[in-house]
CSV table of C-alpha atoms in Angstrom, one decimal:
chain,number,residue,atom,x,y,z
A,1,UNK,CA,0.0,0.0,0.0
A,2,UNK,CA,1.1,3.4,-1.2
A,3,UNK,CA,2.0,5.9,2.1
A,4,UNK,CA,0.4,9.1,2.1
A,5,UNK,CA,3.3,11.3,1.3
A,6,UNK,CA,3.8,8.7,-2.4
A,7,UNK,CA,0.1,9.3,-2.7
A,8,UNK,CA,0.8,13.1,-2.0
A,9,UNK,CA,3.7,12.9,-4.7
A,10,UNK,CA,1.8,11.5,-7.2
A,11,UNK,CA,-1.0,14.0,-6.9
A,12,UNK,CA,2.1,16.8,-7.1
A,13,UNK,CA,3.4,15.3,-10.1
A,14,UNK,CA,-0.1,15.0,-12.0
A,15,UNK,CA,-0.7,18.6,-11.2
A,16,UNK,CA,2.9,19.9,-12.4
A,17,UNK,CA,2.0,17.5,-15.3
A,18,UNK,CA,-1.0,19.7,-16.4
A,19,UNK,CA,0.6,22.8,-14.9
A,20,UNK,CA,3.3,22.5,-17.1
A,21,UNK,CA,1.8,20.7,-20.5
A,22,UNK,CA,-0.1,24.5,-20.7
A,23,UNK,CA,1.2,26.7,-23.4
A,24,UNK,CA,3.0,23.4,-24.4
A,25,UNK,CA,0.7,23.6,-27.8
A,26,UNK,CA,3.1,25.1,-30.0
A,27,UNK,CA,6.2,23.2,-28.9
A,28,UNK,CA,4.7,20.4,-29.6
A,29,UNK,CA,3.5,21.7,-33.2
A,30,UNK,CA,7.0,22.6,-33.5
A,31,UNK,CA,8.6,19.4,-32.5
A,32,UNK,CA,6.0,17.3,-34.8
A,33,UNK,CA,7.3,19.1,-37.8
A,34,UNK,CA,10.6,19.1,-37.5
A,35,UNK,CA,10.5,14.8,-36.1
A,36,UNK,CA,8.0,14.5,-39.3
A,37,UNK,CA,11.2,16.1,-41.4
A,38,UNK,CA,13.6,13.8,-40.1
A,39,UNK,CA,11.5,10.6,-40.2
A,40,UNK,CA,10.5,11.3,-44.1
A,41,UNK,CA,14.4,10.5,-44.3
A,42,UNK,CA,13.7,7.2,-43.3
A,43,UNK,CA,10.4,6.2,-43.8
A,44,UNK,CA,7.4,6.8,-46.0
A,45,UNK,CA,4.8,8.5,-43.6
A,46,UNK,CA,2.6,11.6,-42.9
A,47,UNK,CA,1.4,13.8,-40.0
A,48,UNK,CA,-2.1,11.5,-39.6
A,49,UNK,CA,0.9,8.2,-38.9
A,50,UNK,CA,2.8,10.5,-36.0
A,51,UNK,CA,2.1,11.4,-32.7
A,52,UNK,CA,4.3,13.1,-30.4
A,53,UNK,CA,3.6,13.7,-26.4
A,54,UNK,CA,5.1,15.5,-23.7
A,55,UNK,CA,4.6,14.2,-19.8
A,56,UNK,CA,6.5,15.0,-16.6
A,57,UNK,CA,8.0,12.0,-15.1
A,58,UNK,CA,7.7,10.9,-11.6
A,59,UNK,CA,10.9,12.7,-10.9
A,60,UNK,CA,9.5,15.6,-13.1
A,61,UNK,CA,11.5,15.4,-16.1
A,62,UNK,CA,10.0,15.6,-19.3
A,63,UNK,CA,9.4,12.8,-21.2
A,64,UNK,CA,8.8,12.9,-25.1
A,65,UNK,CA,7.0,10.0,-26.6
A,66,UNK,CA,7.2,9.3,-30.2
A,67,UNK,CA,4.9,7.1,-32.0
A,68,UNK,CA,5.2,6.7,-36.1
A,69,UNK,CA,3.5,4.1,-38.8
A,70,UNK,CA,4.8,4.2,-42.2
A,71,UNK,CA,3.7,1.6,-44.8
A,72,UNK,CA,7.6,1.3,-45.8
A,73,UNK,CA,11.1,1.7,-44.8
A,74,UNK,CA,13.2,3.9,-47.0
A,75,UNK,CA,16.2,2.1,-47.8
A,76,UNK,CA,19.1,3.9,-46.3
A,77,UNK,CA,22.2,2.1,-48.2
A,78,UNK,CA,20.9,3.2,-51.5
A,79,UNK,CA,21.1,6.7,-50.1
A,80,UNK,CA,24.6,6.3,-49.0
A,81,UNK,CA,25.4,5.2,-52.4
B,1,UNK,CA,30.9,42.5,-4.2
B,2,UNK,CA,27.1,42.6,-2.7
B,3,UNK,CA,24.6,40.1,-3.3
B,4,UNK,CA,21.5,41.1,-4.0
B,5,UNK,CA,18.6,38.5,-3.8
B,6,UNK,CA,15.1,38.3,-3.6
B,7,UNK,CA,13.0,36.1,-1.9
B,8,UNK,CA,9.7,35.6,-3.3
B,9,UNK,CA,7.2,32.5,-3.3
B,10,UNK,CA,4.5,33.3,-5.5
B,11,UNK,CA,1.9,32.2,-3.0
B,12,UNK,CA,1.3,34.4,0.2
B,13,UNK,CA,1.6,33.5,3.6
B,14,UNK,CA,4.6,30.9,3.5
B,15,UNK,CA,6.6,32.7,5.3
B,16,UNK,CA,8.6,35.4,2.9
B,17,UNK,CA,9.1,38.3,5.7
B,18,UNK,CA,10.1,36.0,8.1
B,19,UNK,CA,12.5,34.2,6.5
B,20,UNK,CA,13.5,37.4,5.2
B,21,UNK,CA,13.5,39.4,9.1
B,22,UNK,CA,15.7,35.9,10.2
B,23,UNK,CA,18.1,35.0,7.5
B,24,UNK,CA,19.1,38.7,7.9
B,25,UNK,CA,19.9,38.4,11.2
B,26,UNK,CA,21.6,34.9,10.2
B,27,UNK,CA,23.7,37.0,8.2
B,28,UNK,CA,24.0,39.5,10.7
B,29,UNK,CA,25.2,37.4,13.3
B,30,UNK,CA,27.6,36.0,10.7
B,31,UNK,CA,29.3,39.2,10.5
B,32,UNK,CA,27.9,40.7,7.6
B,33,UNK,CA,26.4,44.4,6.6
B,34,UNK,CA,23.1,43.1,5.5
B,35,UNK,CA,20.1,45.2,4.5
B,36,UNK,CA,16.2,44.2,3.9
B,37,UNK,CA,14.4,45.9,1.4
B,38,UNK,CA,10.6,45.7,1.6
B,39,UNK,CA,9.5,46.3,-2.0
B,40,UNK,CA,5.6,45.4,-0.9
B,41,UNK,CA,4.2,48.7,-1.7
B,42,UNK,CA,0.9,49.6,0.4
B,43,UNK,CA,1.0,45.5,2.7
B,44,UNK,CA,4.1,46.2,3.9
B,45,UNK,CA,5.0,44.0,7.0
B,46,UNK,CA,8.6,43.7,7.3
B,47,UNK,CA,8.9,47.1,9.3
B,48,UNK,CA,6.1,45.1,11.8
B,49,UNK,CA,8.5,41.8,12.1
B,50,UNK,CA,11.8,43.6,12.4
B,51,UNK,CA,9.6,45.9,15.2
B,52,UNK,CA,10.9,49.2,13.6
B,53,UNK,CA,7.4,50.3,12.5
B,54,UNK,CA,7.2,53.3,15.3
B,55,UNK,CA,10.8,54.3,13.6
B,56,UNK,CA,9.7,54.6,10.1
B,57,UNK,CA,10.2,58.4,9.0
B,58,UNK,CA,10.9,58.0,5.5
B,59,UNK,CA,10.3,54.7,3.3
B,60,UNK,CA,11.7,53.6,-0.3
B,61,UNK,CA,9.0,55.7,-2.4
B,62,UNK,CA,10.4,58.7,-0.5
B,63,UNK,CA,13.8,57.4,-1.8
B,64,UNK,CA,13.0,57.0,-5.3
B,65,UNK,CA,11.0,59.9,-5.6
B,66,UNK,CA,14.0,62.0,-4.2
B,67,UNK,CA,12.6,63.7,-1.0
B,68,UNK,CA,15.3,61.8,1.0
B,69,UNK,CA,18.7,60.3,0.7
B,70,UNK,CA,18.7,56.6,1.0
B,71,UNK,CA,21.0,56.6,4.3
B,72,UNK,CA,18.3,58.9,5.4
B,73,UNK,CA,15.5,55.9,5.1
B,74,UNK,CA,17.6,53.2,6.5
B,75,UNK,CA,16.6,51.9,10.5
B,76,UNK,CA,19.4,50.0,12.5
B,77,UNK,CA,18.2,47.1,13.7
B,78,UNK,CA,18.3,47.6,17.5
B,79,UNK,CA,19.4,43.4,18.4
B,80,UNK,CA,21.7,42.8,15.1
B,81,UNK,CA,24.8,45.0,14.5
B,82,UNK,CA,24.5,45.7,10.9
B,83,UNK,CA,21.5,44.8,10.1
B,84,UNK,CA,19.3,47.9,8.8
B,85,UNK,CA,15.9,48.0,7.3
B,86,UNK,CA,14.7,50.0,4.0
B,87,UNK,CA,10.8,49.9,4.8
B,88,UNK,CA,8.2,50.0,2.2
B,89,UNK,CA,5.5,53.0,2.1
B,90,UNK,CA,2.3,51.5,3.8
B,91,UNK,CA,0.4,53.5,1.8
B,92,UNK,CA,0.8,54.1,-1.8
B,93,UNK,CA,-0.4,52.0,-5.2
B,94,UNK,CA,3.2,51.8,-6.4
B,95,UNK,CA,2.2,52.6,-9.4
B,96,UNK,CA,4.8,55.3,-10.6
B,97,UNK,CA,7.8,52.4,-8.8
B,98,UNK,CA,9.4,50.5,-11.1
B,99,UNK,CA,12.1,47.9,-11.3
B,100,UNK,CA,14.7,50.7,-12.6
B,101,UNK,CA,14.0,52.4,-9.8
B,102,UNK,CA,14.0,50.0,-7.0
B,103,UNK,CA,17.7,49.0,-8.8
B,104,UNK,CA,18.8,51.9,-8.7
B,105,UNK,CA,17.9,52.2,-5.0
B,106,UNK,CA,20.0,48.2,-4.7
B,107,UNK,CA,23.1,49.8,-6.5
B,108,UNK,CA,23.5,52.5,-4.3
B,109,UNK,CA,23.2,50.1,-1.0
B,110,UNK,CA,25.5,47.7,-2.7
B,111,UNK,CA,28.1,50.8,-1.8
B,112,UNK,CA,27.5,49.9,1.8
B,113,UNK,CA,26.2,46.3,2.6
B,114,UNK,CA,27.6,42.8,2.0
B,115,UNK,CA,23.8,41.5,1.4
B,116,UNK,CA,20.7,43.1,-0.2
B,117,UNK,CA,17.4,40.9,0.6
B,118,UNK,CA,14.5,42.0,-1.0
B,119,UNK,CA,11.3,40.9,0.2
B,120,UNK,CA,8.9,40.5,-2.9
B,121,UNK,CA,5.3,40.9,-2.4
B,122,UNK,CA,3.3,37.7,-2.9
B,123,UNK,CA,1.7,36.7,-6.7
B,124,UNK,CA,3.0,37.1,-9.7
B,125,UNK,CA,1.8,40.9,-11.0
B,126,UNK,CA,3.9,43.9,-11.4
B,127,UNK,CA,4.9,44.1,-7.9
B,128,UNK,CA,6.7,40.7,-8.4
B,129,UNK,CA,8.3,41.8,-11.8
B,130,UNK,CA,9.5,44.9,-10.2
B,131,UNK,CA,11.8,43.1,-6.9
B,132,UNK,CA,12.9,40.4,-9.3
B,133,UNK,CA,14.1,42.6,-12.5
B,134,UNK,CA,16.3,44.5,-9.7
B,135,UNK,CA,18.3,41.6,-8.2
B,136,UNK,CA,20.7,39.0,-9.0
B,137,UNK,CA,19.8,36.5,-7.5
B,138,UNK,CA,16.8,34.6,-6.1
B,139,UNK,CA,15.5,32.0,-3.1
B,140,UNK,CA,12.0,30.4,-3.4
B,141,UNK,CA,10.2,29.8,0.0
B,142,UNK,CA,7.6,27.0,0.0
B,143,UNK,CA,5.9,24.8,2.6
B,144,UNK,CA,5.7,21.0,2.0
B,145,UNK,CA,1.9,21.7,0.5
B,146,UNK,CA,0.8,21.1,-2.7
B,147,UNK,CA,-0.7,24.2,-3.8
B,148,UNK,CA,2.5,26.4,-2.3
B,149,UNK,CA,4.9,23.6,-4.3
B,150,UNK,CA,2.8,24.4,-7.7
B,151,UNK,CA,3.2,28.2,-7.1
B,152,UNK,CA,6.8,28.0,-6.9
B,153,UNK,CA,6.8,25.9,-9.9
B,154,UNK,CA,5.2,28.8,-11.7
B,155,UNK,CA,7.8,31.3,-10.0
B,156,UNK,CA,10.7,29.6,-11.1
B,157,UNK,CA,9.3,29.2,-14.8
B,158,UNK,CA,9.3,33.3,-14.6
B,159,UNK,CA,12.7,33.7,-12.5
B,160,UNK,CA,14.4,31.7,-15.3
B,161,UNK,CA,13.9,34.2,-17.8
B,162,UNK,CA,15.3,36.9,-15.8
B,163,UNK,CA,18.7,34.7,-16.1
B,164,UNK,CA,19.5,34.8,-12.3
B,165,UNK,CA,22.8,33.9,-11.1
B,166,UNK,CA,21.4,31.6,-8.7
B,167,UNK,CA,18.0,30.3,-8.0
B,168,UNK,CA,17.3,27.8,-4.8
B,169,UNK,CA,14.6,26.8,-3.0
B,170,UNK,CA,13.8,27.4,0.8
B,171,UNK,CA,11.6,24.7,2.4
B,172,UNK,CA,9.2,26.3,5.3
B,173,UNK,CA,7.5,25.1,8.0
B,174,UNK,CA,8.3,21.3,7.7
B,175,UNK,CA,7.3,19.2,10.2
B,176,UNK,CA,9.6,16.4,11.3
B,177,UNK,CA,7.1,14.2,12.6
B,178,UNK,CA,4.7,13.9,9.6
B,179,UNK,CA,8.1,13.5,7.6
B,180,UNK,CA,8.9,10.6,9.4
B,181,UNK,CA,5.0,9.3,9.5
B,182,UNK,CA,5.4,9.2,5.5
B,183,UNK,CA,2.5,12.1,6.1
B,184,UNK,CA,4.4,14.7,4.3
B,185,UNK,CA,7.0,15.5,1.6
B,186,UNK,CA,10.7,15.9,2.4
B,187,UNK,CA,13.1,18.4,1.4
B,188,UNK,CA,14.3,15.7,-1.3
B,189,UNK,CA,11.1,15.8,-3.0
B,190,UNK,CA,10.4,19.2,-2.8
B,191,UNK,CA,13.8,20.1,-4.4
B,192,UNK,CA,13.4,17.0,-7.0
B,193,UNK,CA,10.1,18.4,-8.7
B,194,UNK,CA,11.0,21.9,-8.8
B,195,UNK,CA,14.4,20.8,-9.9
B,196,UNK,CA,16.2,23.8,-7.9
B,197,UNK,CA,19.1,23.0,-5.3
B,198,UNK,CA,17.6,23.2,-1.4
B,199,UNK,CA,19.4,25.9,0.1
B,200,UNK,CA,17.4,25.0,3.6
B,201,UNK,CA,14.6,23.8,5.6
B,202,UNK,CA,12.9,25.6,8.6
B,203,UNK,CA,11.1,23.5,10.7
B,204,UNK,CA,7.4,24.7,11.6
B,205,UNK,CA,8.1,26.0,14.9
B,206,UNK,CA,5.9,28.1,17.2
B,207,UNK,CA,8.6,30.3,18.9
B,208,UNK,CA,9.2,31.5,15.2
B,209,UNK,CA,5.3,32.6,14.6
B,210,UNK,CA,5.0,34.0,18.2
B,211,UNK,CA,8.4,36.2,18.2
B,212,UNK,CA,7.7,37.2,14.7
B,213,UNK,CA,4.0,38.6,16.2
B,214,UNK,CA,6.0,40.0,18.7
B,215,UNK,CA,8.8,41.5,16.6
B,216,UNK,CA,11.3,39.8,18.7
B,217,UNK,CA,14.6,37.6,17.9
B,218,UNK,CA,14.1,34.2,17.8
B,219,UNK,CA,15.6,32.4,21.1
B,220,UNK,CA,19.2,31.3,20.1
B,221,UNK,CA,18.8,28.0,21.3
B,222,UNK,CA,15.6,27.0,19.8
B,223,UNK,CA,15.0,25.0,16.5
B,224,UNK,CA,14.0,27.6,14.2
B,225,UNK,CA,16.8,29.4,15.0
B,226,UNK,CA,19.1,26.9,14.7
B,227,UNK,CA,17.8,26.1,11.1
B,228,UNK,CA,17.6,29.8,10.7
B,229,UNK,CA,21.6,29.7,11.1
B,230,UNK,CA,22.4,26.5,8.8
B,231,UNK,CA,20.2,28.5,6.0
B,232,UNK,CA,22.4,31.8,6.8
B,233,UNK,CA,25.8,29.9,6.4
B,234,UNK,CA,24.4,27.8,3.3
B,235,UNK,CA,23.9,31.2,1.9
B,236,UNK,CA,27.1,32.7,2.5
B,237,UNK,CA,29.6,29.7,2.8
B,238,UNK,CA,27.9,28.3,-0.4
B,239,UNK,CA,27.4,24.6,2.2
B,240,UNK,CA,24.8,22.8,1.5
B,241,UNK,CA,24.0,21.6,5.1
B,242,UNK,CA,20.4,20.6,5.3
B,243,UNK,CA,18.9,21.3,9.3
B,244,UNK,CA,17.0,17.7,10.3
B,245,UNK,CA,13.5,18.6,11.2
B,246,UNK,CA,13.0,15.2,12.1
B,247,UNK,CA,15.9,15.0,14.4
B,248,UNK,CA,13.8,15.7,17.9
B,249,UNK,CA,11.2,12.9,16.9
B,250,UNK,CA,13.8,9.7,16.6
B,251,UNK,CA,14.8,7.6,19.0
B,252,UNK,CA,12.6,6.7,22.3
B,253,UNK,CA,12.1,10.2,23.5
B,254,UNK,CA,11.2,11.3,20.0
B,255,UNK,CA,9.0,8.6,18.9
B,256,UNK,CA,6.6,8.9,22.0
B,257,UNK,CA,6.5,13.0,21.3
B,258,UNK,CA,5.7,11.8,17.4
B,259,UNK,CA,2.9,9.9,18.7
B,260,UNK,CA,1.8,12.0,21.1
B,261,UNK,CA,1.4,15.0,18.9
B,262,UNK,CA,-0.2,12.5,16.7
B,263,UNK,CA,-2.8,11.9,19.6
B,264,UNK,CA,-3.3,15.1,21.0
């Protein structure tokens, strides 16, 4: 069983999570655009295929999760060549 | 070179005159010219805490707007050698005050004191912008409660773009035996979250909030004091010495006041 002060913590954390995720709107924009850049190097995919999020760890770093479908891999040692 | 700092908190009533009333005397008693500059135009309190409010003849807006020198302003502390108060006016919308003007007031003490601490009034309006735009650096106060923690998350997310030397964080009114209860967030945590360096922690102790009623030094030998001191010598030694709040409830002695606090 969690003690109060993990429980008081956790509440702390989820607040600063919100806290700071507001005015986070544009960075996020920002940061989608230029990851979409870079993973068009490597991948055929589009805006709808990625998703990017920002959360406040437990220790309240952030945290910036990445998710991207592509229907195919672009093949990188053709490139080089 | 003099140091001036601010100490500001974003929510009210965690203790920011206090600490700044006591960690100048910390300093004080350390040997240092130290000077506290209420910048809380029209809810001033300092003067109140330091009891120098029956000494006030002129105030920091009679300063800035030239009808006295700033020597002129400044009240000796009557127990600390070298500790002088700059009072605030208790009346006045501070409207024609601004942060230019309450540097320029820091620069010319800066002549004549070691330390500057600025006492900024609570939120985070002009009156904030004002005491922090005129110092170097900064120290958060905050008490081990939730809503005070997310203010000073806000406050330090507007100190960093001022590009302080320094910014730490000041952990008030802690209680040792909730601490050791698992009841209540340490120092660690505190300083984890906000991600700032601890530069102390002041144990909630009743001597502090009945001498500071009283305008009175805290007793020398009690706790707050004693935490008072660490937080002074952090400050100036650069030590990072954190006072144990939970130090009087260990042991067998300790844990039967723990549980009978807990009762009572």
């Amino acid at each position: 069983m969690k003690t109060r002060s993990e429980l008081i913590k956790e509440r702390l954390n989820n607040v600063m999570l919100a806290d700071r995720g507001n005015g986070t709107e544009n960075l996020i924009t920002m940061l989608k655009s230029d990851i979409l850049d870079l993973l068009k190097s490597y991948m055929y995919t589009n805006s709808e295929n990625v998703n990017v999020a920002l959360n406040v760890t437990g220790n309240g770093d952030y945290e910036l999760i990445v998710t991207a479908r592509g229907d195919r891999l672009i093949d990188v040692g053709k490139m080089i060549d | 070179m003099a140091r001036s700092i601010v100490i500001t908190s974003g929510k009210g009533g965690v203790g920011k005159t206090t600490l700044t009333a006591n960690l100048g005397r910390g300093l004080a008693a350390l040997g240092q010219r130290v000077v506290l500059l209420d910048t809380d135009l029209g809810l001033n309190n300092l003067d109140v805490l330091m009891d120098v409010e029956n000494k006030v003849v002129y105030d920091i807006v009679d300063v800035i707007e030239n009808r006295c020198r700033v020597k002129q302003a400044l009240i000796e502390d009557t127990v600390a050698h070298g500790l002088f108060v700059l009072p605030s006016a208790h009346s006045y919308d501070g409207s024609a005050v601004n942060g230019q003007n309450i540097k320029a007031v820091i620069n010319i003490l800066a002549q004549s004191f070691d330390y500057i601490l600025v006492d900024c009034p609570a939120g985070i309006e002009v009156g904030f912008h004002r005491a922090v735009q005129a110092c170097g650096e900064a120290i958060v106060v905050t008490t081990p409660h939730i809503s005070a923690i997310r203010d000073a998350d806000k406050v330090i997310g507007l100190l960093k773009s001022y590009m302080m030397k320094s910014i730490s964080v000041v952990i008030n009114r802690a209680r040792g035996d909730l601490i050791l209860n698992s009841e209540m967030v340490d120092y660690r945590d505190v300083s984890k979250i906000l991600k700032i360096p601890p530069l102390g922690v002041i144990p909630e102790d009743d001597a502090i909030n009945l001498l500071s009623n009283l305008g009175l030094m805290i007793n020398p030998d009690s706790e707050g004091w004693e935490a008072m001191d660490v937080l002074a010598r952090n400050l100036h030694y650069g030590t990072t010495v954190m006072y144990d709040v939970t130090k009087k409830y260990k042991g067998f002695w300790g844990g039967l006041k723990r549980n009978l606090r807990k009762i009572i």
